[in-house]
Coordinates of C-alpha atoms in Angstrom, one line a residue:
X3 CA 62.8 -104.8 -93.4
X4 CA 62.6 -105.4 -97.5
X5 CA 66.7 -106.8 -96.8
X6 CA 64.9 -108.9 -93.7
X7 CA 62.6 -110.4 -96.1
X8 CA 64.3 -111.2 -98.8
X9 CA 67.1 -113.3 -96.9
X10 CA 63.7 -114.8 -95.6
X11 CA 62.4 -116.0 -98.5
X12 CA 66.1 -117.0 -99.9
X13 CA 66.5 -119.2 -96.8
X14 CA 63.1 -120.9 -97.4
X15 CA 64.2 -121.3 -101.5
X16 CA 67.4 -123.4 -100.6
X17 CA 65.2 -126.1 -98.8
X18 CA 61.8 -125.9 -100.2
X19 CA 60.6 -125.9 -104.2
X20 CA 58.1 -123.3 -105.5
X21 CA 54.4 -123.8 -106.4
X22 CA 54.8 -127.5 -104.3
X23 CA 52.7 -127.5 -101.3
X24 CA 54.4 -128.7 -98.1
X25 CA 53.1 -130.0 -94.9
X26 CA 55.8 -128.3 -92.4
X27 CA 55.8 -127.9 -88.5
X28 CA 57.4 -125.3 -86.7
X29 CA 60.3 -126.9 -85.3
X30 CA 61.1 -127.7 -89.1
X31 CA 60.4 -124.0 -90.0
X32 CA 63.0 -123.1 -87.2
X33 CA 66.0 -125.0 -88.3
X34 CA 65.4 -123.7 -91.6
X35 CA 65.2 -120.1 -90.6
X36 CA 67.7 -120.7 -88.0
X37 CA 65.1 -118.7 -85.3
X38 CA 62.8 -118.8 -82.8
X39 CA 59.5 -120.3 -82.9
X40 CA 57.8 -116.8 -82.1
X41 CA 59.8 -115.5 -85.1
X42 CA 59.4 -117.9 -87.6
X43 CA 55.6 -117.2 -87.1
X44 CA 56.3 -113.4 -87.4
X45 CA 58.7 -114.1 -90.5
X46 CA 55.7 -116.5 -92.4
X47 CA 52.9 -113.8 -91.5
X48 CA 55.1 -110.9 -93.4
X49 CA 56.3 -112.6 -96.3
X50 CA 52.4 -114.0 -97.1
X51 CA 51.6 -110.2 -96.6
X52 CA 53.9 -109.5 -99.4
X53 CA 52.3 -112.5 -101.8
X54 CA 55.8 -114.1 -101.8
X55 CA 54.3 -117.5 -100.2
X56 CA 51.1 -119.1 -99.0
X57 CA 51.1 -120.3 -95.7
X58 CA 48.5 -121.8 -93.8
X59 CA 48.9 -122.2 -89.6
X60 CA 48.2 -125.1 -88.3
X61 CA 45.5 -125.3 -85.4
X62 CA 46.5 -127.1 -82.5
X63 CA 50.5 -127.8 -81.2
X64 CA 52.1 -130.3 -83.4
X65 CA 50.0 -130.1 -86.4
X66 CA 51.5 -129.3 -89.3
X67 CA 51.1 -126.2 -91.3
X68 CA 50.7 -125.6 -95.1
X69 CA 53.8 -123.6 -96.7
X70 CA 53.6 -122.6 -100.9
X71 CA 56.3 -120.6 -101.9
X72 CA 54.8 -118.2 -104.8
X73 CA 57.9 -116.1 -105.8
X74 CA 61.6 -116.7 -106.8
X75 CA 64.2 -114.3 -105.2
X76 CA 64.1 -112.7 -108.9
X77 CA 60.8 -111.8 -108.3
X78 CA 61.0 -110.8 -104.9
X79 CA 64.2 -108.8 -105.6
X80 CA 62.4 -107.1 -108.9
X81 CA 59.4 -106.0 -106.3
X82 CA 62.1 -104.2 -103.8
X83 CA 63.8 -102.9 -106.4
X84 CA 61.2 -101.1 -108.3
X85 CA 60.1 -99.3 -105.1
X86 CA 63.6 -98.3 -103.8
X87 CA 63.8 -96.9 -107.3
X88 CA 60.3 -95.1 -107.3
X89 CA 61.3 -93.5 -103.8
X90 CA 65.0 -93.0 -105.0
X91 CA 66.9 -94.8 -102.9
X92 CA 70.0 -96.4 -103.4
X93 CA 71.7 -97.6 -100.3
X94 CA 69.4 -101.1 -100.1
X95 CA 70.1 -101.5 -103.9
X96 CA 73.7 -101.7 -103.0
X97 CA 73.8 -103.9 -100.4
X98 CA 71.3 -106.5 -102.6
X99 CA 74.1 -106.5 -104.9
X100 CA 76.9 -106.9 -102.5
X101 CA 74.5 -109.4 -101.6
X102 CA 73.0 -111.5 -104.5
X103 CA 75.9 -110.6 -107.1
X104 CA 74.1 -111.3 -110.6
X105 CA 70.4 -112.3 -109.6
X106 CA 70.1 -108.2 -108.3
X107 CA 71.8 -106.9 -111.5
X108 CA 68.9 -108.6 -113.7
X109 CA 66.5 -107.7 -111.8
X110 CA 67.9 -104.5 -111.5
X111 CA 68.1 -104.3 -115.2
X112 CA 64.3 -105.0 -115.2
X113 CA 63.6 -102.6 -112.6
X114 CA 65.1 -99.8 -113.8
X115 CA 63.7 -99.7 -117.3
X116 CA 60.3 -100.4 -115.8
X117 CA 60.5 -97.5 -113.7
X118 CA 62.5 -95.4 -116.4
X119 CA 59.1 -96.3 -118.6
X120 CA 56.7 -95.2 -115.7
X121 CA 58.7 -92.2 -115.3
X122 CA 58.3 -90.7 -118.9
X123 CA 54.7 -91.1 -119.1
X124 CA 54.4 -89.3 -115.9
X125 CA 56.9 -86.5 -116.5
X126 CA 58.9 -87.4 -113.7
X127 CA 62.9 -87.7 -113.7
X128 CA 65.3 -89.5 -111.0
X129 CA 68.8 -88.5 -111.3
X130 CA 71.0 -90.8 -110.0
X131 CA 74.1 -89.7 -109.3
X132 CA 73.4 -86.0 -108.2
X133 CA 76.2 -84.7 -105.5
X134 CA 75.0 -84.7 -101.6
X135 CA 73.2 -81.2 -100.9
X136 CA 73.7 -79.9 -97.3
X137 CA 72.2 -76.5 -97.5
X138 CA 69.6 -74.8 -100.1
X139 CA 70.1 -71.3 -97.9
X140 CA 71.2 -69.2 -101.0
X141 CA 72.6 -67.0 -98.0
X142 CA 75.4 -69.6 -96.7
X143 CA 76.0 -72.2 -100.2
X144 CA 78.8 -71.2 -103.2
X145 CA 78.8 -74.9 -104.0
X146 CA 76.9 -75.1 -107.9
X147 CA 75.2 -78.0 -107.1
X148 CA 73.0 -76.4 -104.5
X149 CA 73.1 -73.1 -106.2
X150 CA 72.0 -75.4 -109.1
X151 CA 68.7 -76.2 -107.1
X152 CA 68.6 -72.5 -105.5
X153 CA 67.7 -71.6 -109.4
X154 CA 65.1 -73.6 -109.1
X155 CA 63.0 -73.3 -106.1
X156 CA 63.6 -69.4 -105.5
X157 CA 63.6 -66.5 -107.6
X158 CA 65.4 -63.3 -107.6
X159 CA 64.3 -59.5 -108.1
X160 CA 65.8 -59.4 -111.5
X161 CA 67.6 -61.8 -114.0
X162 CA 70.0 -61.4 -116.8
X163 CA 69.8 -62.3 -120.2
X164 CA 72.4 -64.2 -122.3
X165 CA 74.6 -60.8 -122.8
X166 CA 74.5 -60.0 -119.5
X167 CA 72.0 -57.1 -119.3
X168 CA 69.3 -57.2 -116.1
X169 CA 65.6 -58.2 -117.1
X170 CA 62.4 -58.5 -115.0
X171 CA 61.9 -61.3 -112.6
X172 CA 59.9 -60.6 -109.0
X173 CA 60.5 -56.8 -110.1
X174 CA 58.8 -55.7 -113.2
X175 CA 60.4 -52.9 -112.9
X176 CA 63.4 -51.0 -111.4
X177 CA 64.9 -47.1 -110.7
X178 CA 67.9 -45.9 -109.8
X179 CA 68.9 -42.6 -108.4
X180 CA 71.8 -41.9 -106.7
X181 CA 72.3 -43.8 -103.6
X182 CA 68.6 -45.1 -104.1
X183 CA 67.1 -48.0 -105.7
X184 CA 63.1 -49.0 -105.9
X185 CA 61.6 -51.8 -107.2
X186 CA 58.2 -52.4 -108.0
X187 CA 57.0 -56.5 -107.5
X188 CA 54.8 -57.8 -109.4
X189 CA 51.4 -58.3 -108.5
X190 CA 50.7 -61.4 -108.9
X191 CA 53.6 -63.8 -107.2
X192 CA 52.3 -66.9 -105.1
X193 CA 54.8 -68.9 -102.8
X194 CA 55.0 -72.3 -102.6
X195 CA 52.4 -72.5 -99.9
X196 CA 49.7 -70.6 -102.3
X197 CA 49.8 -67.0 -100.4
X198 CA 50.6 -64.2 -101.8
X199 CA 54.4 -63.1 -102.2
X200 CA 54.5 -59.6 -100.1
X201 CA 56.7 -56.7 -100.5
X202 CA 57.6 -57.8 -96.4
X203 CA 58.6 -61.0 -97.1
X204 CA 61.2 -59.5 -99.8
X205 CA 62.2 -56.6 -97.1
X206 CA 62.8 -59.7 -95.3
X207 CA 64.7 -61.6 -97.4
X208 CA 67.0 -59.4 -98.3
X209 CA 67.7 -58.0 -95.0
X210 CA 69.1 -61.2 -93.3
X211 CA 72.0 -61.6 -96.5
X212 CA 73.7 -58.4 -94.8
X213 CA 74.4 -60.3 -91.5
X214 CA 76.3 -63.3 -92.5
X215 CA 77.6 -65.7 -95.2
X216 CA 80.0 -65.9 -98.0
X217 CA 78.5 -63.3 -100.0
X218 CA 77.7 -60.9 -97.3
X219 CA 80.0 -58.4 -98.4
X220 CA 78.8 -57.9 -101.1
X221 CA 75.6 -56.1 -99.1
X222 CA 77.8 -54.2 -96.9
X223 CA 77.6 -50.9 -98.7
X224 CA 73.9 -51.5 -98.0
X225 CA 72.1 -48.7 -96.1
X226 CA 68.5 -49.3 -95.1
X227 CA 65.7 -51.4 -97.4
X228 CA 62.0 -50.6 -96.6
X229 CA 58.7 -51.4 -97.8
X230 CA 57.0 -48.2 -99.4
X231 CA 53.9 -50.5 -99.6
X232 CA 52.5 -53.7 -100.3
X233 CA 54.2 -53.6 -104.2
X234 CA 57.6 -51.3 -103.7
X235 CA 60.7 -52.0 -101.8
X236 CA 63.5 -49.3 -101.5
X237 CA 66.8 -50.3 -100.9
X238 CA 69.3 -47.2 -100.1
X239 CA 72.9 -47.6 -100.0
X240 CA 76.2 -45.5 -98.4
X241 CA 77.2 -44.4 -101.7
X242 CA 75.8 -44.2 -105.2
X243 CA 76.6 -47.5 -106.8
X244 CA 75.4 -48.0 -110.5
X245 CA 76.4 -51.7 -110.0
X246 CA 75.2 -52.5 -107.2
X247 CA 71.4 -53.4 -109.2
X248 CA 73.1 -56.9 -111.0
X249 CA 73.5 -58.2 -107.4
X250 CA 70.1 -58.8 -107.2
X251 CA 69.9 -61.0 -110.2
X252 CA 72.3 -63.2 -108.5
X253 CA 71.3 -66.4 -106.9
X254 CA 72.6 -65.8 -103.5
X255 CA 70.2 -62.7 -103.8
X256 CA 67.5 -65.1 -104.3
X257 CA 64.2 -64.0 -102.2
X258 CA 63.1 -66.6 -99.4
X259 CA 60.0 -66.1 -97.5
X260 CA 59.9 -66.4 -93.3
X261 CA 57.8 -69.5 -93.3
X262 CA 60.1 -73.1 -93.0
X263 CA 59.4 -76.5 -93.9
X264 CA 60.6 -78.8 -91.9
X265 CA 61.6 -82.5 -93.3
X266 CA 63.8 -83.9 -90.2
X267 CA 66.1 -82.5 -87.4
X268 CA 68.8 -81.6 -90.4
X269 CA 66.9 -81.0 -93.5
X270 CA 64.3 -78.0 -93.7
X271 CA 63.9 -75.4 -96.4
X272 CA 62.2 -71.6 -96.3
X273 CA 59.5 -71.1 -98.9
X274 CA 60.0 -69.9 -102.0
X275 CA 58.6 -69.1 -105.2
X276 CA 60.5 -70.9 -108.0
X277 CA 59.1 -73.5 -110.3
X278 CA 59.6 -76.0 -108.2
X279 CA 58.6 -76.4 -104.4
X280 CA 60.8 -79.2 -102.3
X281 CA 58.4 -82.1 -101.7
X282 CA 60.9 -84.0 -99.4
X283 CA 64.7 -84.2 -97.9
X284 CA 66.4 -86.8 -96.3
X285 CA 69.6 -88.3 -96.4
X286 CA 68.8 -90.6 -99.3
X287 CA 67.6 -87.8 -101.8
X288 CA 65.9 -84.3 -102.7
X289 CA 62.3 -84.3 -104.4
X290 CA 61.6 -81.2 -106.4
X291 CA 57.7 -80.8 -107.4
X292 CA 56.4 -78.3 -110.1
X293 CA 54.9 -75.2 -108.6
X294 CA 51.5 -74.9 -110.5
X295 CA 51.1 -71.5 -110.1
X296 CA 54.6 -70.3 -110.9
X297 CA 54.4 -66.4 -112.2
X298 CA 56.5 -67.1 -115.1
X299 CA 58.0 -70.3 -117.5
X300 CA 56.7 -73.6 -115.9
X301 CA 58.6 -76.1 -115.2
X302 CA 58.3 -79.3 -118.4
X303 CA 58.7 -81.5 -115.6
X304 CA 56.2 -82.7 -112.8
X305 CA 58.8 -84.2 -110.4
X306 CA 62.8 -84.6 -110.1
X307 CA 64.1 -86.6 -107.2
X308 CA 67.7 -86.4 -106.9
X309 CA 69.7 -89.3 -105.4
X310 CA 73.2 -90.1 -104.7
X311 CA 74.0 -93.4 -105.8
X312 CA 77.1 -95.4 -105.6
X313 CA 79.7 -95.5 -108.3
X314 CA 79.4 -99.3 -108.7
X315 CA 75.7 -98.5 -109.9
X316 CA 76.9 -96.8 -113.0
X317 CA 77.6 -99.6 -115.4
X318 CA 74.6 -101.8 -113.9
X319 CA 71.6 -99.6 -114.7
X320 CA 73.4 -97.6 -118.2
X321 CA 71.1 -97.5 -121.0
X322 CA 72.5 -98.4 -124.3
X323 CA 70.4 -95.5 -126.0
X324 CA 71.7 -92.5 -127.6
X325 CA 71.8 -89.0 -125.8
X326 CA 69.1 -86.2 -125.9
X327 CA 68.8 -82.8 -127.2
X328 CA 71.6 -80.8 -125.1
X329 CA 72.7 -77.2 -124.9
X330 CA 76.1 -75.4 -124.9
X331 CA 77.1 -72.4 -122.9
X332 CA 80.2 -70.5 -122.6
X333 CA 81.8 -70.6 -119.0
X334 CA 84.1 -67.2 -118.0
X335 CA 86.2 -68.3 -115.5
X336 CA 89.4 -67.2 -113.7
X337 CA 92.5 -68.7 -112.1
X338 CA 94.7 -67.5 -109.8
X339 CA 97.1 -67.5 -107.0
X340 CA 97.1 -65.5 -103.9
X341 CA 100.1 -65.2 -101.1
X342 CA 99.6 -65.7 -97.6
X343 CA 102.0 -64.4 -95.6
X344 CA 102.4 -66.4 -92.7
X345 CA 104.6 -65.8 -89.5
X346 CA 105.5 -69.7 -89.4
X347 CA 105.7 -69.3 -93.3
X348 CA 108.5 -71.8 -94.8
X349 CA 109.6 -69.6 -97.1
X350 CA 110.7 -66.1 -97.3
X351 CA 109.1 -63.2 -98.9
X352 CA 112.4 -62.5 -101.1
X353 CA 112.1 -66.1 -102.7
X354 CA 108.0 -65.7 -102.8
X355 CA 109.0 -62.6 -105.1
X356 CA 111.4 -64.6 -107.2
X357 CA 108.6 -67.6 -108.0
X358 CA 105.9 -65.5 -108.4
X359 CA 107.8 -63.8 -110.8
X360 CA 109.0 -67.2 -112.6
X361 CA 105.5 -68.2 -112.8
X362 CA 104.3 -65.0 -114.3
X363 CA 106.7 -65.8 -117.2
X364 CA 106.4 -69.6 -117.6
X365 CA 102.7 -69.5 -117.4
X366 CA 103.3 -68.4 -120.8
X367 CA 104.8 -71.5 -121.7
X368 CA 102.2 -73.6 -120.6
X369 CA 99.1 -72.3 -122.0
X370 CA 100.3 -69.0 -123.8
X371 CA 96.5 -68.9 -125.5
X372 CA 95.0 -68.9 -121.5
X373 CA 97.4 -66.8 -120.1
X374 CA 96.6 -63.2 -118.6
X375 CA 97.8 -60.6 -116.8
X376 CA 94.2 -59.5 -115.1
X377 CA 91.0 -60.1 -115.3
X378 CA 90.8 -56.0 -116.6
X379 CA 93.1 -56.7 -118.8
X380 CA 93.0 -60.1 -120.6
X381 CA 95.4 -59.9 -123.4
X382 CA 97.4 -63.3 -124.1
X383 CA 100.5 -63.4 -122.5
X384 CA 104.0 -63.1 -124.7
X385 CA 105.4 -66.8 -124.9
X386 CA 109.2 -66.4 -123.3
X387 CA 111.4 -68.6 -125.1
X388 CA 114.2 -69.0 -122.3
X389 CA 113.6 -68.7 -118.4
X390 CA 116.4 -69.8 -115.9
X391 CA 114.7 -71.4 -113.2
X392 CA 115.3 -69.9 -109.8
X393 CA 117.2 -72.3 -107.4
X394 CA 115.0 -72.0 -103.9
X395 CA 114.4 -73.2 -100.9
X396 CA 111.8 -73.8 -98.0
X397 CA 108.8 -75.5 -97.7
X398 CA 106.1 -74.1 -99.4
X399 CA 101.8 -74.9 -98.3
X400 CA 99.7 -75.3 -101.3
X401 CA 95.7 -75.1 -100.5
X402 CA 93.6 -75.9 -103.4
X403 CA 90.3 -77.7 -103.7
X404 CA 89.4 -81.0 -105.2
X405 CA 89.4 -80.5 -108.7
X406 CA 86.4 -81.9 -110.5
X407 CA 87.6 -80.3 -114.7
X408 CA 90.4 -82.8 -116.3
X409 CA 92.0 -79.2 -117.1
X410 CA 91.9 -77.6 -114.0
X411 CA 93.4 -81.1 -112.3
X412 CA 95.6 -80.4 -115.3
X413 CA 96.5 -77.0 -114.3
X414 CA 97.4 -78.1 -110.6
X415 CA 99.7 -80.7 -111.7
X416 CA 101.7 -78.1 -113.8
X417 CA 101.8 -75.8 -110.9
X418 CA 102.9 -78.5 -108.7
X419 CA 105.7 -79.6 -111.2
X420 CA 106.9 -75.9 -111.6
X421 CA 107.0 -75.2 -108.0
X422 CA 109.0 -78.1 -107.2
X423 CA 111.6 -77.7 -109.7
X424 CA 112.8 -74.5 -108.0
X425 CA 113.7 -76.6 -105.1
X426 CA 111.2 -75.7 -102.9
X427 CA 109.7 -78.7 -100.9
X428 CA 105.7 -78.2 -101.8
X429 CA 102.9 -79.5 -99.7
X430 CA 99.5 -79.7 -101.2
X431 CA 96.4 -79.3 -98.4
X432 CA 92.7 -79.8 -99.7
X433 CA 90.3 -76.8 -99.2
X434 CA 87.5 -78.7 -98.2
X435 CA 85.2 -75.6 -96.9
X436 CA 84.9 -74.2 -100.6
X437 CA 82.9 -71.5 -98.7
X438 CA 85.4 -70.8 -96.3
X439 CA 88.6 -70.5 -98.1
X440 CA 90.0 -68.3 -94.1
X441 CA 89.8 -72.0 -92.6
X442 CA 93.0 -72.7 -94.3
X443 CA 95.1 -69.7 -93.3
X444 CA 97.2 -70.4 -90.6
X445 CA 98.0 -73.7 -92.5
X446 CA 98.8 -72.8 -96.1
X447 CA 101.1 -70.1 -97.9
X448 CA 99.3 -70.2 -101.7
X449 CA 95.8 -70.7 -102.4
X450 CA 95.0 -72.0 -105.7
X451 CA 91.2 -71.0 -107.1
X452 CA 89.5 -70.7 -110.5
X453 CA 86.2 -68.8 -110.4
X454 CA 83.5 -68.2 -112.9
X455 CA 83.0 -64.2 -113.6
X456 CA 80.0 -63.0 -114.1
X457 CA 78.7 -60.8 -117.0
X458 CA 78.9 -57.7 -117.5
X459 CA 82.8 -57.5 -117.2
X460 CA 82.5 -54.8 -115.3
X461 CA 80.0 -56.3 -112.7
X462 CA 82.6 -59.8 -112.6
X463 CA 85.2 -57.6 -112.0
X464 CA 83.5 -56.1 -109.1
X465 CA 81.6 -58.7 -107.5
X466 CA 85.3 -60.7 -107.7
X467 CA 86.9 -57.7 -106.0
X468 CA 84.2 -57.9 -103.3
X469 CA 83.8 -61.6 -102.3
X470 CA 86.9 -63.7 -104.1
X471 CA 88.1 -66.8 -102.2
X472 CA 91.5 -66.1 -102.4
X473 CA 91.1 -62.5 -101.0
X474 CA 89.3 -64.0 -98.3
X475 CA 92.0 -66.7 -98.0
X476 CA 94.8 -63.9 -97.4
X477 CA 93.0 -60.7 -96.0
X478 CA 92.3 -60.1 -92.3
X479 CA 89.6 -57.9 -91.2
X480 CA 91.6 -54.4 -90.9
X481 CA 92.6 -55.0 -94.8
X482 CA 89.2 -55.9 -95.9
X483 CA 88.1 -53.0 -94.2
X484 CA 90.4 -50.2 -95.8
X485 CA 89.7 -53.0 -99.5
X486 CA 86.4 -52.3 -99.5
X487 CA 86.5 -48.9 -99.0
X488 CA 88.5 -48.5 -102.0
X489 CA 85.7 -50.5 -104.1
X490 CA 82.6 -48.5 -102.8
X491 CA 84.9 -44.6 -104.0
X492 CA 85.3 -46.5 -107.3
X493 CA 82.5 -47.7 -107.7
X494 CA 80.5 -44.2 -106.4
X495 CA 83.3 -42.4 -109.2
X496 CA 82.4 -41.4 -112.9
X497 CA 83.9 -44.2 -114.1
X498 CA 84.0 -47.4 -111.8
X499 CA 86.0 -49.7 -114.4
X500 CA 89.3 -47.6 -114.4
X501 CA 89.4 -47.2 -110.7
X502 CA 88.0 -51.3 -110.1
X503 CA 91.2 -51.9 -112.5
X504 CA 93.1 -49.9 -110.4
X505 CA 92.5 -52.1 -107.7
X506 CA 93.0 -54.9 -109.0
X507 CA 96.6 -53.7 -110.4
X508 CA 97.5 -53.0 -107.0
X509 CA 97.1 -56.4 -105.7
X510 CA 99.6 -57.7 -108.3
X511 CA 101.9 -55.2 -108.3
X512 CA 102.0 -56.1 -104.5
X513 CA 102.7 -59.9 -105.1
X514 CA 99.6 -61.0 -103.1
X515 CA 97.6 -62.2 -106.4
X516 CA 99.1 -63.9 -109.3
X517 CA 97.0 -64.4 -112.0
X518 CA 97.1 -67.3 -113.7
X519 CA 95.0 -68.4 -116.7
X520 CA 91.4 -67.3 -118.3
X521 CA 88.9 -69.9 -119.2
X522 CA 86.5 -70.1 -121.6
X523 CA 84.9 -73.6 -121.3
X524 CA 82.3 -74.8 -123.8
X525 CA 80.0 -76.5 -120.6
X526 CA 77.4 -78.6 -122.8
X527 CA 74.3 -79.7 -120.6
X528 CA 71.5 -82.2 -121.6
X529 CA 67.7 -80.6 -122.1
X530 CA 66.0 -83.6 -123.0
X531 CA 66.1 -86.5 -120.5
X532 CA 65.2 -89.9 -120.2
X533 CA 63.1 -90.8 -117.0
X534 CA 66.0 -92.3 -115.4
X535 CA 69.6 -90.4 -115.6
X536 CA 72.3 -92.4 -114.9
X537 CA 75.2 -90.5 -115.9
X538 CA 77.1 -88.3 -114.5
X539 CA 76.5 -84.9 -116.7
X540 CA 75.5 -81.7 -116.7
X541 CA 72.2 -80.8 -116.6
X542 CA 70.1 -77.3 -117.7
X543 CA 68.1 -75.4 -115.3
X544 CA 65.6 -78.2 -113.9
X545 CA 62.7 -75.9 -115.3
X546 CA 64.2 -76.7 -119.0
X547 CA 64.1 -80.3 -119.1
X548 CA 61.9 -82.6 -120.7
X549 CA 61.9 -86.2 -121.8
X550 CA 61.6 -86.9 -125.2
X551 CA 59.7 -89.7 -127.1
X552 CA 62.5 -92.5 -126.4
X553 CA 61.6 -94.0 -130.0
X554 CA 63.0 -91.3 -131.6
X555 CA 66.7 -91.5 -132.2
X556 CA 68.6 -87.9 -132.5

């Protein structure tokens, strides 16, 4: 309608002067509008609702009517504007730029520090160019984006700190005994709808993650969990499992309650009980509100819509002002290959052996500093002076995902380029269901994955052993079956490191894994914001950010 209006009021601005008061009829009006005469009275009645003219209707047919034309497409464009951007919407903004070229960008220049202004004296934060969110269900998303929101509107039953070692969350406190864990919730937890959280509504939540989703495996070994009463939950497993705790403090673990929201036919979220509640979902953006009564560390922030702007929007609404107070953390990550072996396979297993053991040595070439020979065991790889490059050939199916990091693209490219000079013909397929790295087997040989491993070592390595990508890319469900039953005797052993590295050593030793490089990224987020983010950056946990006093520079 605002587009409608607009291209209303233009049309009347190519024939008509402002501030000059005209004596029109209606078949005049028509021509000019190029409409009906039911329309043009429709057309008149809105834009004098939106203060853009003054228009008097005649009384009687064939009088004339008095038409003032009060605002210049600037100003009409700089009204839309500012409320698309208030509501965080960007699709409109676009097409009034594919539209009016230079008269949107300067009003969109005056828009968007307007609203940037409003913003920081209200606490309130619009990020432009946040990535589309399909699910918040911390059962069923890997993606970090959404996990990135998970954080904030949920909680778990325990957190780590920054070494890695479980602290309270939901759970104040924690025992465990064997096979048994039990957990006692605090008190004094409300949900997003003000109620009280219950020791049910954890029962629950935890419950439904041993049905489905990516993660589901890693709550196989799960027993029974029960409510002892309105404060303690026990969760007993098949076998004694000292790890098995630093699950919960993961955000797929995260505790949702039974109650939904619903937004529209696609968008609904269960309640939570994170610092921020979801105000409102569509297909345009995400609102997060502050929960007032969070338990714990309030959020800084009253509101953060999240919108997903068009590329071309970038350079328009960039402020020339210098960033914010930021903070660094240290990413653990993990690359890898793993083998499919295919029936239809292009290649033969003979020449798979001879690559992967090529690559095993001239991944020490490329990045000697990065390269490994396990996640167990992380020592630098020696650098190999002289290789001869095996002469092979087939047609070889490389999966791999769309690489956001300039060095994992990086990393790709040198794969590709080594592949390829053995003589195999390489095909590269994009994984496009991250969370369902199977959807690709009967098409592709190799995957190609990098994955972040969590802290403790020990817990990375086994929460990597139990729900990797690329073992779910190559292992069908009579291998994940005897897999896993190897992990739970480790894990239920004296010492669950040698016998996790055990199993890891098999794989390679088998040829289905070839691991590739560690990474150790510096990942620098901003903290302090201005009310209007326009680059594309990393942010810190919503809870953490707060706008600063734009005067000051830093």
């Amino acid at each position: 309608m605002n587009e409608a209006n607009i291209r209303r009021l233009n049309q009347l601005l190519n024939r008509y002067e402002r501030y000059h008061c005209y004596q029109v009829i209606l078949d005049e009006l028509e021509h000019v509008l190029s409409t009906s005469r039911r329309n043009v009275s429709i057309i008149l009645k809105n834009l004098s609702d939106l203060g853009w003219i003054e228009w008097r209707p005649s009384v009687g047919r064939g009088k004339a009517s008095q038409l003032i034309i009060r605002n210049s497409l600037s100003d009409a464009l700089l009204q839309v504007l500012k409320e698309e951007l208030k509501q965080g919407r960007f699709q409109l903004i676009t097409r009034l730029l594919e539209l009016y070229g230079v008269t949107t960008v300067n009003a969109l220049a005056l828009a968007t520090e307007e609203q940037n202004d409003w913003n920081e004296a209200n606490s309130e934060l619009l990020i432009t160019h946040y990535p589309w969110v399909d699910s918040v269900d911390p059962q069923h998303t890997v993606r970090h984006a959404e996990l990135h929101i998970v954080r904030s509107i949920y909680d778990t039953l325990l957190k780590q700190n920054v070494e890695g070692k479980l602290k309270p969350s939901i759970a104040h406190a924690w025992q465990m005994e064997g096979k048994t864990l039990t957990l006692w919730l605090r008190p004094d937890i409300q949900r997003h709808d003000g109620k009280r959280l219950t020791a049910s509504d954890v029962v629950w939540s935890l419950t439904r993650l041993l049905d489905d989703g990516p993660v589901a495996h890693l709550f196989e070994q799960v027993e029974s969990i029960t409510a002892l009463s309105l404060s303690q939950i026990q969760v007993v497993l098949k076998r004694a499992n000292t790890l098995f705790p630093y699950i919960l403090a993961m955000p797929h673990a995260s505790i949702v309650c039974p109650d939904i929201i619903q937004f529209d036919a696609k968008h609904r979220y269960y309640l939570g009980t994170g610092p921020f509640r979801l105000h409102d979902w569509n297909e345009e953006h995400l609102v997060l509100k502050r929960h007032e009564h969070y338990f714990a560390e309030s959020a800084l922030l009253r509101q953060i819509t999240l919108s997903h702007a068009d590329d071309t929007l970038t350079h328009v609404m960039s402020f020339n002002r210098p960033e914010g107070k930021t903070e660094t953390t240290m990413l653990s990550a993990f690359s890898y290959l793993t083998y499919n072996q295919r029936a239809q396979a292009g290649i033969t297993q003979e020449d798979w052996h001879k690559l992967f053991a090529y690559l095993q040595h001239f991944k020490g070439q490329y990045a000697p500093k990065r390269a490994v020979s396990g996640l167990c065991s992380q020592s630098e790889m020696a650098l190999i002076s002289s290789l001869s490059t095996p002469q092979l050939r087939g047609t070889l199916v490389l999966a791999e995902p769309k690489w956001t990091l300039p060095y994992l693209q990086a990393t790709a490219d040198w794969l590709h380029q080594a592949i390829r000079a053995t003589g195999l013909t390489l095909q590269v397929l994009e994984l496009t269901e991250i969370s369902h790295p199977e959807s690709v087997r009967a098409e592709a040989d190799l995957l190609l994955i990098e994955e972040v491993i969590e802290s403790p070592l020990e817990y990375g390595v086994y929460e990597w052993l139990l729900i990797a990508s690329g073992l779910r890319f190559i292992f069908i469900e009579h291998e994940w079956l005897m897999h896993h039953e190897k992990i739970a005797a480790a894990v239920a052993a004296d010492n669950p490191v040698e016998g996790l590295a055990d199993i890891e050593q098999a794989l390679y030793q088998h040829k289905r894994i070839l691991p590739l490089f560690a990474g150790k990224e510096a990942i620098t987020k901003a903290r302090q914001v201005k009310g209007i983010q326009v680059k594309k950056t990393g942010y810190s946990d919503f809870y953490q950010l707060w706008i600063g006093d734009p005067r000051v520079v830093n």
